Structures are given as C-alpha cells and as structure tokens.
C-alpha cells in the first residue's frame, strides 16, 4: 500500500520523537498501516526499548487520539505503534468501514508481531494502550496472547455489550430481536445490491419503540439542545479539534450489518486469563462510559488498578493533555514492563 507520508495528524508533531510509517500483516493476511514513534533520547544500556501497541477509539484513525497517546508515550521512553484496525483508515481490507470483534482483537496481536521484530524493541517488554471502543479488543487480545505484558485502557468501552444490549443494558428482549431481524433483512438488501449500506452500529429506538436507522455516526450539524454525550463526540470528531477525513466518526458510518458479530461474540469473556499480568483502567469521573471500566475492574483478577479522573468526561480522555493522566500511565508501564 502507498501510505500518506505527510504529517496529517490532528495534533502537532513532537521534536522529541522520530516518526515513520509501517505496514504489517495480521494472520488473516490483511495489511495494516501504522505510525511508529521512537524516542530521540539516548538508547537504554541494553540497546532495546520497552514498546506499546496503541489503537482506538472505535471509528477513529491513528491520526487522532491513538496517535496522540503514542507520540506522548514515546516522549516518555517507549517505542509506540499506533495502528488503524483492519478495514479502516489506511489499513487494508476489501470491504471498508466494517468492524469485527475477532479481527480487531487479532490486529493487536499482529501489532505485537510487528514491534517484536524490530531490533530496537525488547520483545519481552511489550504492552498495549487502548482508547474507548478498541479497549475491549486490547483486553481480549491480552487474555489469549501472553506476549502482551501489561494493558492500560482509557475511556474503556465494551463494544459487544454496548451494541448487543444497549447503553446500560437497556435493550428489552423484544428490542434485541428487532435489531437482529433488521440486520438479517439488511443482509438480503446488501446481497442483492452487491454493496454494503452504511448504518448505525449502536441502534436507537424512538419514543414509539420503533428502530431508528441512519447513515452517519454523527450529524452534519449539531441539533438544538443536543444530548450532552452527542455534543461531546461532535465537538471532537466534527470540529477542527479532532476531525479527520479518514475517520469513520468524522465523515460516515460503519456498514449497517457491522453489529451482527458483536451479538454473536462477546469480548473479554476470559478477562481473568490476563492475570498475573497487570491491567490499568482509566475513566473520567463524569464519563457516561464509566461503568464499563468499573464492571471490568470487578471481573478481572489481580493485579489491577482503576483510576478515576476527576472532572473529566469520556471524550476529555481523547486529547485533553491537562486531564489525561500520562504520568500515571508512564509509571504503570515502566513499572510493569520489567
């Protein structure tokens, strides 16, 4: 693949790190695109650096939040790899903008493959840092890939739970069946037309209990008196603060049938298998998603940490340098990747 070599991130380039593009394949043969960030600091005595794979949020690209995390953590002494999941951004996959709990989980392990083959990386000290909806895939990857020695998440989202059960598990059994039937019928439409229609990945219902359809994650224009969560996402993805032309959340939607595998395959079903490797879960005190981190904290085995950031919402932890606890993240990975 030909990758864009220009600096097209939504954040400024750091003069403390080296940056270059990489490509690597996952075990399904899909080529992934990534940004590699390396510290300009003196090389450690053994000539090798600890390293982190970084991705998320769900529907974002590496030029947004994950790239900011990767660059900042590279400034703090890690080689980092921020990647676009399969089918999104600059990564490969014939069908565009389709999500898979299995393949996205595999992408984290494929990123570990990539990092571990670099001569300057200590392959015994590789961790994962994930934001929002890719956090569940990072934790799932760690539950079956012991090469991931530590995992940290920010504004963690369980996409299987969110998509198949609704916000705070609010879907009724009838609504879940209605969504499954809608997705099943949509497959006939897609098959007949020979293309994949866009649609909501988290499907809402109106006041009459009717399923609502749409072809964009976020509206072109923010409505009057918007839901605060919608307004927060809009302020990041649809304004110069975080807009990127390759970002699904900025310009389009996932394929309409994307929710199907998230009904069939729960993420983090074996969360206890990460132990004795450590987990750090970070959530904003005011985040609508806070309960995901709290519930996974209860389900996970020790060692585990839950860090609640005061006066922060879900989206604040995407890019607000005054609120993202980078000191705590740096300390966690330096302490645990030994």
GROMACS .gro file of C-alpha atoms in nm:
model
  338
    1UNK     CA    1   0.000   0.000   0.000
    2UNK     CA    2   0.107   0.357  -0.060
    3UNK     CA    3   0.076   0.546   0.268
    4UNK     CA    4   0.045   0.921   0.311
    5UNK     CA    5   0.391   1.044   0.412
    6UNK     CA    6   0.276   1.395   0.510
    7UNK     CA    7   0.208   1.494   0.869
    8UNK     CA    8  -0.172   1.474   0.865
    9UNK     CA    9  -0.242   1.427   1.236
   10UNK     CA   10  -0.488   1.634   1.438
   11UNK     CA   11  -0.207   1.708   1.686
   12UNK     CA   12   0.127   1.880   1.642
   13UNK     CA   13   0.443   1.681   1.574
   14UNK     CA   14   0.686   1.646   1.864
   15UNK     CA   15   1.055   1.728   1.827
   16UNK     CA   16   1.134   1.471   2.097
   17UNK     CA   17   1.048   1.166   1.887
   18UNK     CA   18   1.121   1.010   1.549
   19UNK     CA   19   0.823   0.915   1.334
   20UNK     CA   20   0.776   0.688   1.034
   21UNK     CA   21   0.504   0.481   0.869
   22UNK     CA   22   0.499   0.100   0.880
   23UNK     CA   23   0.295  -0.179   0.723
   24UNK     CA   24   0.242  -0.529   0.858
   25UNK     CA   25   0.001  -0.818   0.807
   26UNK     CA   26  -0.232  -0.985   1.054
   27UNK     CA   27  -0.290  -1.361   1.048
   28UNK     CA   28  -0.582  -1.317   0.808
   29UNK     CA   29  -0.348  -1.163   0.552
   30UNK     CA   30  -0.486  -0.809   0.588
   31UNK     CA   31  -0.221  -0.539   0.563
   32UNK     CA   32  -0.235  -0.287   0.846
   33UNK     CA   33  -0.100   0.067   0.837
   34UNK     CA   34   0.067   0.220   1.141
   35UNK     CA   35   0.271   0.511   1.271
   36UNK     CA   36   0.588   0.421   1.461
   37UNK     CA   37   0.711   0.670   1.721
   38UNK     CA   38   1.060   0.633   1.872
   39UNK     CA   39   1.223   0.837   2.148
   40UNK     CA   40   1.514   1.061   2.049
   41UNK     CA   41   1.658   1.009   2.396
   42UNK     CA   42   1.977   0.805   2.446
   43UNK     CA   43   1.927   0.434   2.386
   44UNK     CA   44   1.893   0.221   2.703
   45UNK     CA   45   2.207   0.035   2.816
   46UNK     CA   46   2.089  -0.293   2.665
   47UNK     CA   47   2.012  -0.120   2.334
   48UNK     CA   48   1.643  -0.203   2.344
   49UNK     CA   49   1.329  -0.010   2.440
   50UNK     CA   50   1.003  -0.118   2.601
   51UNK     CA   51   0.721  -0.085   2.349
   52UNK     CA   52   0.346  -0.027   2.330
   53UNK     CA   53   0.082  -0.105   2.070
   54UNK     CA   54  -0.185   0.166   2.062
   55UNK     CA   55  -0.528   0.191   1.900
   56UNK     CA   56  -0.879   0.333   1.936
   57UNK     CA   57  -1.133   0.480   1.968
   58UNK     CA   58  -1.393   0.278   1.774
   59UNK     CA   59  -1.437   0.454   1.441
   60UNK     CA   60  -1.129   0.672   1.483
   61UNK     CA   61  -0.796   0.657   1.299
   62UNK     CA   62  -0.435   0.663   1.410
   63UNK     CA   63  -0.408   1.031   1.321
   64UNK     CA   64  -0.647   1.112   1.607
   65UNK     CA   65  -0.644   1.010   1.974
   66UNK     CA   66  -0.433   0.694   1.949
   67UNK     CA   67  -0.158   0.883   1.767
   68UNK     CA   68  -0.154   1.149   2.037
   69UNK     CA   69  -0.117   0.880   2.304
   70UNK     CA   70   0.153   0.704   2.102
   71UNK     CA   71   0.356   1.020   2.045
   72UNK     CA   72   0.327   1.134   2.407
   73UNK     CA   73   0.428   0.795   2.543
   74UNK     CA   74   0.722   0.783   2.301
   75UNK     CA   75   0.836   1.113   2.455
   76UNK     CA   76   0.831   0.927   2.787
   77UNK     CA   77   1.058   0.641   2.690
   78UNK     CA   78   0.862   0.385   2.487
   79UNK     CA   79   0.865   0.282   2.123
   80UNK     CA   80   0.500   0.301   2.024
   81UNK     CA   81   0.297   0.177   1.730
   82UNK     CA   82  -0.039   0.345   1.661
   83UNK     CA   83  -0.232   0.144   1.401
   84UNK     CA   84  -0.555   0.160   1.203
   85UNK     CA   85  -0.764  -0.155   1.257
   86UNK     CA   86  -0.849  -0.372   0.959
   87UNK     CA   87  -1.092  -0.224   0.707
   88UNK     CA   88  -1.046   0.131   0.841
   89UNK     CA   89  -0.825   0.433   0.774
   90UNK     CA   90  -0.516   0.345   0.572
   91UNK     CA   91  -0.530  -0.025   0.661
   92UNK     CA   92  -0.636  -0.288   0.413
   93UNK     CA   93  -0.948  -0.500   0.379
   94UNK     CA   94  -1.166  -0.504   0.070
   95UNK     CA   95  -1.487  -0.407   0.249
   96UNK     CA   96  -1.443  -0.066   0.402
   97UNK     CA   97  -1.565   0.050   0.742
   98UNK     CA   98  -1.671  -0.288   0.875
   99UNK     CA   99  -1.582  -0.385   1.232
  100UNK     CA  100  -1.511  -0.732   1.368
  101UNK     CA  101  -1.453  -0.821   1.735
  102UNK     CA  102  -1.235  -1.115   1.626
  103UNK     CA  103  -1.027  -0.942   1.360
  104UNK     CA  104  -0.981  -0.622   1.561
  105UNK     CA  105  -0.857  -0.837   1.851
  106UNK     CA  106  -0.617  -1.013   1.616
  107UNK     CA  107  -0.490  -0.674   1.497
  108UNK     CA  108  -0.344  -0.607   1.842
  109UNK     CA  109  -0.151  -0.935   1.834
  110UNK     CA  110  -0.035  -0.859   1.479
  111UNK     CA  111   0.093  -0.522   1.603
  112UNK     CA  112   0.287  -0.709   1.872
  113UNK     CA  113   0.437  -0.925   1.594
  114UNK     CA  114   0.547  -0.609   1.416
  115UNK     CA  115   0.703  -0.445   1.721
  116UNK     CA  116   0.877  -0.762   1.835
  117UNK     CA  117   1.058  -0.796   1.503
  118UNK     CA  118   1.220  -0.453   1.539
  119UNK     CA  119   1.581  -0.479   1.654
  120UNK     CA  120   1.545  -0.182   1.890
  121UNK     CA  121   1.245  -0.331   2.077
  122UNK     CA  122   1.271  -0.556   2.382
  123UNK     CA  123   1.010  -0.814   2.286
  124UNK     CA  124   0.984  -0.923   2.650
  125UNK     CA  125   0.857  -0.575   2.741
  126UNK     CA  126   0.561  -0.505   2.514
  127UNK     CA  127   0.232  -0.363   2.643
  128UNK     CA  128  -0.095  -0.239   2.498
  129UNK     CA  129  -0.262   0.101   2.537
  130UNK     CA  130  -0.616   0.133   2.402
  131UNK     CA  131  -0.875   0.407   2.398
  132UNK     CA  132  -1.254   0.382   2.406
  133UNK     CA  133  -1.402   0.108   2.185
  134UNK     CA  134  -1.073  -0.065   2.096
  135UNK     CA  135  -1.005  -0.120   2.467
  136UNK     CA  136  -1.221  -0.431   2.476
  137UNK     CA  137  -1.023  -0.578   2.188
  138UNK     CA  138  -0.690  -0.498   2.358
  139UNK     CA  139  -0.801  -0.670   2.678
  140UNK     CA  140  -0.937  -0.965   2.480
  141UNK     CA  141  -0.608  -0.994   2.291
  142UNK     CA  142  -0.414  -0.994   2.617
  143UNK     CA  143  -0.634  -1.273   2.754
  144UNK     CA  144  -0.501  -1.507   2.483
  145UNK     CA  145  -0.162  -1.353   2.398
  146UNK     CA  146   0.089  -1.368   2.683
  147UNK     CA  147   0.336  -1.153   2.490
  148UNK     CA  148   0.125  -0.853   2.595
  149UNK     CA  149   0.278  -0.798   2.938
  150UNK     CA  150   0.053  -0.514   3.059
  151UNK     CA  151  -0.263  -0.338   2.938
  152UNK     CA  152  -0.393   0.012   3.003
  153UNK     CA  153  -0.723   0.150   2.878
  154UNK     CA  154  -0.874   0.499   2.871
  155UNK     CA  155  -1.249   0.564   2.849
  156UNK     CA  156  -1.294   0.190   2.801
  157UNK     CA  157  -1.599   0.069   2.605
  158UNK     CA  158  -1.721  -0.290   2.572
  159UNK     CA  159  -1.847  -0.279   2.214
  160UNK     CA  160  -2.009  -0.624   2.224
  161UNK     CA  161  -2.209  -0.529   2.531
  162UNK     CA  162  -2.292  -0.182   2.403
  163UNK     CA  163  -2.401  -0.298   2.058
  164UNK     CA  164  -2.594  -0.608   2.165
  165UNK     CA  165  -2.750  -0.481   2.491
  166UNK     CA  166  -2.763  -0.103   2.460
  167UNK     CA  167  -2.647   0.170   2.694
  168UNK     CA  168  -2.651   0.037   3.049
  169UNK     CA  169  -2.804  -0.285   2.914
  170UNK     CA  170  -3.126  -0.100   2.837
  171UNK     CA  171  -3.249  -0.307   2.540
  172UNK     CA  172  -3.551  -0.525   2.610
  173UNK     CA  173  -3.550  -0.879   2.468
  174UNK     CA  174  -3.802  -0.757   2.210
  175UNK     CA  175  -3.570  -0.477   2.102
  176UNK     CA  176  -3.277  -0.713   2.070
  177UNK     CA  177  -3.483  -0.941   1.847
  178UNK     CA  178  -3.595  -0.640   1.643
  179UNK     CA  179  -3.234  -0.537   1.584
  180UNK     CA  180  -3.130  -0.890   1.487
  181UNK     CA  181  -3.420  -0.912   1.241
  182UNK     CA  182  -3.330  -0.571   1.092
  183UNK     CA  183  -2.967  -0.678   1.048
  184UNK     CA  184  -3.071  -1.010   0.897
  185UNK     CA  185  -3.301  -0.843   0.644
  186UNK     CA  186  -3.031  -0.586   0.564
  187UNK     CA  187  -2.810  -0.872   0.451
  188UNK     CA  188  -3.065  -0.959   0.178
  189UNK     CA  189  -3.057  -0.598   0.061
  190UNK     CA  190  -2.677  -0.583   0.059
  191UNK     CA  191  -2.652  -0.918  -0.121
  192UNK     CA  192  -2.900  -0.809  -0.389
  193UNK     CA  193  -2.732  -0.473  -0.443
  194UNK     CA  194  -2.379  -0.606  -0.431
  195UNK     CA  195  -2.264  -0.339  -0.186
  196UNK     CA  196  -2.278  -0.273   0.186
  197UNK     CA  197  -2.504   0.004   0.308
  198UNK     CA  198  -2.389   0.223   0.600
  199UNK     CA  199  -2.584   0.231   0.925
  200UNK     CA  200  -2.575   0.284   1.299
  201UNK     CA  201  -2.359   0.040   1.495
  202UNK     CA  202  -2.545   0.123   1.819
  203UNK     CA  203  -2.909   0.123   1.713
  204UNK     CA  204  -3.154   0.353   1.895
  205UNK     CA  205  -3.532   0.338   1.925
  206UNK     CA  206  -3.779   0.627   1.911
  207UNK     CA  207  -4.046   0.709   2.168
  208UNK     CA  208  -4.290   0.477   1.990
  209UNK     CA  209  -4.045   0.191   2.020
  210UNK     CA  210  -3.952   0.193   1.651
  211UNK     CA  211  -3.598   0.120   1.542
  212UNK     CA  212  -3.414   0.427   1.410
  213UNK     CA  213  -3.193   0.397   1.104
  214UNK     CA  214  -2.922   0.633   0.982
  215UNK     CA  215  -2.617   0.652   0.758
  216UNK     CA  216  -2.383   0.868   0.969
  217UNK     CA  217  -2.238   0.818   1.317
  218UNK     CA  218  -2.257   1.193   1.382
  219UNK     CA  219  -2.483   1.451   1.212
  220UNK     CA  220  -2.357   1.715   0.973
  221UNK     CA  221  -2.490   1.980   1.210
  222UNK     CA  222  -2.543   1.957   1.584
  223UNK     CA  223  -2.915   1.989   1.667
  224UNK     CA  224  -3.051   2.239   1.915
  225UNK     CA  225  -3.036   2.123   2.277
  226UNK     CA  226  -2.837   1.808   2.195
  227UNK     CA  227  -2.778   1.518   2.426
  228UNK     CA  228  -2.456   1.602   2.618
  229UNK     CA  229  -2.287   1.280   2.506
  230UNK     CA  230  -2.366   1.353   2.141
  231UNK     CA  231  -2.237   1.708   2.187
  232UNK     CA  232  -1.910   1.581   2.336
  233UNK     CA  233  -1.846   1.339   2.049
  234UNK     CA  234  -1.943   1.604   1.793
  235UNK     CA  235  -1.702   1.853   1.948
  236UNK     CA  236  -1.415   1.612   1.892
  237UNK     CA  237  -1.491   1.439   1.563
  238UNK     CA  238  -1.677   1.708   1.369
  239UNK     CA  239  -1.472   2.018   1.455
  240UNK     CA  240  -1.108   2.110   1.383
  241UNK     CA  241  -1.022   1.977   1.729
  242UNK     CA  242  -1.030   1.616   1.604
  243UNK     CA  243  -1.179   1.597   1.255
  244UNK     CA  244  -1.001   1.368   1.011
  245UNK     CA  245  -1.117   1.281   0.661
  246UNK     CA  246  -1.038   0.910   0.704
  247UNK     CA  247  -1.221   0.881   1.037
  248UNK     CA  248  -1.550   0.693   1.023
  249UNK     CA  249  -1.684   0.901   1.312
  250UNK     CA  250  -1.594   1.225   1.136
  251UNK     CA  251  -1.745   1.160   0.794
  252UNK     CA  252  -1.957   0.846   0.765
  253UNK     CA  253  -2.074   0.531   0.946
  254UNK     CA  254  -1.987   0.165   0.980
  255UNK     CA  255  -2.154  -0.084   0.748
  256UNK     CA  256  -2.512  -0.140   0.861
  257UNK     CA  257  -2.455  -0.509   0.932
  258UNK     CA  258  -2.148  -0.443   1.148
  259UNK     CA  259  -2.342  -0.519   1.473
  260UNK     CA  260  -2.402  -0.885   1.378
  261UNK     CA  261  -2.076  -1.036   1.511
  262UNK     CA  262  -2.096  -0.824   1.826
  263UNK     CA  263  -2.422  -1.003   1.910
  264UNK     CA  264  -2.254  -1.338   1.847
  265UNK     CA  265  -1.909  -1.287   2.006
  266UNK     CA  266  -1.871  -1.126   2.348
  267UNK     CA  267  -1.543  -0.951   2.422
  268UNK     CA  268  -1.338  -1.013   2.737
  269UNK     CA  269  -1.513  -1.342   2.811
  270UNK     CA  270  -1.189  -1.471   2.965
  271UNK     CA  271  -1.068  -1.150   3.129
  272UNK     CA  272  -0.932  -1.343   3.427
  273UNK     CA  273  -0.671  -1.506   3.200
  274UNK     CA  274  -0.475  -1.179   3.178
  275UNK     CA  275  -0.361  -1.234   3.537
  276UNK     CA  276  -0.087  -1.233   3.664
  277UNK     CA  277  -0.017  -0.962   3.407
  278UNK     CA  278  -0.147  -0.620   3.520
  279UNK     CA  279  -0.436  -0.406   3.398
  280UNK     CA  280  -0.488  -0.030   3.440
  281UNK     CA  281  -0.839   0.101   3.368
  282UNK     CA  282  -0.879   0.479   3.340
  283UNK     CA  283  -1.216   0.654   3.326
  284UNK     CA  284  -1.345   1.006   3.368
  285UNK     CA  285  -1.548   1.070   3.682
  286UNK     CA  286  -1.822   1.224   3.466
  287UNK     CA  287  -1.799   0.980   3.176
  288UNK     CA  288  -2.118   0.815   3.055
  289UNK     CA  289  -1.900   0.507   2.992
  290UNK     CA  290  -1.750   0.488   3.340
  291UNK     CA  291  -1.949   0.176   3.430
  292UNK     CA  292  -1.767  -0.031   3.167
  293UNK     CA  293  -1.431   0.025   3.340
  294UNK     CA  294  -1.583  -0.035   3.682
  295UNK     CA  295  -1.750  -0.360   3.573
  296UNK     CA  296  -1.437  -0.494   3.405
  297UNK     CA  297  -1.237  -0.399   3.715
  298UNK     CA  298  -1.470  -0.619   3.921
  299UNK     CA  299  -1.447  -0.906   3.671
  300UNK     CA  300  -1.069  -0.900   3.625
  301UNK     CA  301  -0.825  -1.083   3.850
  302UNK     CA  302  -0.539  -0.914   4.033
  303UNK     CA  303  -0.318  -0.726   3.968
  304UNK     CA  304  -0.550  -0.450   3.853
  305UNK     CA  305  -0.596  -0.077   3.902
  306UNK     CA  306  -0.892   0.154   3.847
  307UNK     CA  307  -0.808   0.522   3.807
  308UNK     CA  308  -1.098   0.769   3.804
  309UNK     CA  309  -1.001   1.110   3.667
  310UNK     CA  310  -1.181   1.395   3.847
  311UNK     CA  311  -1.380   1.646   3.642
  312UNK     CA  312  -1.335   1.452   3.318
  313UNK     CA  313  -1.589   1.305   3.077
  314UNK     CA  314  -1.546   1.028   2.823
  315UNK     CA  315  -1.413   1.243   2.537
  316UNK     CA  316  -1.184   1.451   2.760
  317UNK     CA  317  -0.954   1.149   2.774
  318UNK     CA  318  -0.915   1.151   2.395
  319UNK     CA  319  -0.694   1.459   2.378
  320UNK     CA  320  -0.711   1.686   2.683
  321UNK     CA  321  -0.349   1.689   2.796
  322UNK     CA  322  -0.448   1.861   3.119
  323UNK     CA  323  -0.676   1.567   3.205
  324UNK     CA  324  -0.520   1.254   3.056
  325UNK     CA  325  -0.310   1.105   3.341
  326UNK     CA  326   0.004   1.047   3.136
  327UNK     CA  327   0.223   1.047   3.449
  328UNK     CA  328   0.023   0.753   3.586
  329UNK     CA  329   0.028   0.572   3.251
  330UNK     CA  330   0.404   0.619   3.218
  331UNK     CA  331   0.463   0.498   3.574
  332UNK     CA  332   0.238   0.194   3.518
  333UNK     CA  333   0.415   0.076   3.206
  334UNK     CA  334   0.768   0.150   3.326
  335UNK     CA  335   0.695  -0.036   3.649
  336UNK     CA  336   0.520  -0.333   3.491
  337UNK     CA  337   0.727  -0.381   3.175
  338UNK     CA  338   1.039  -0.504   3.350
   0.00000   0.00000   0.00000
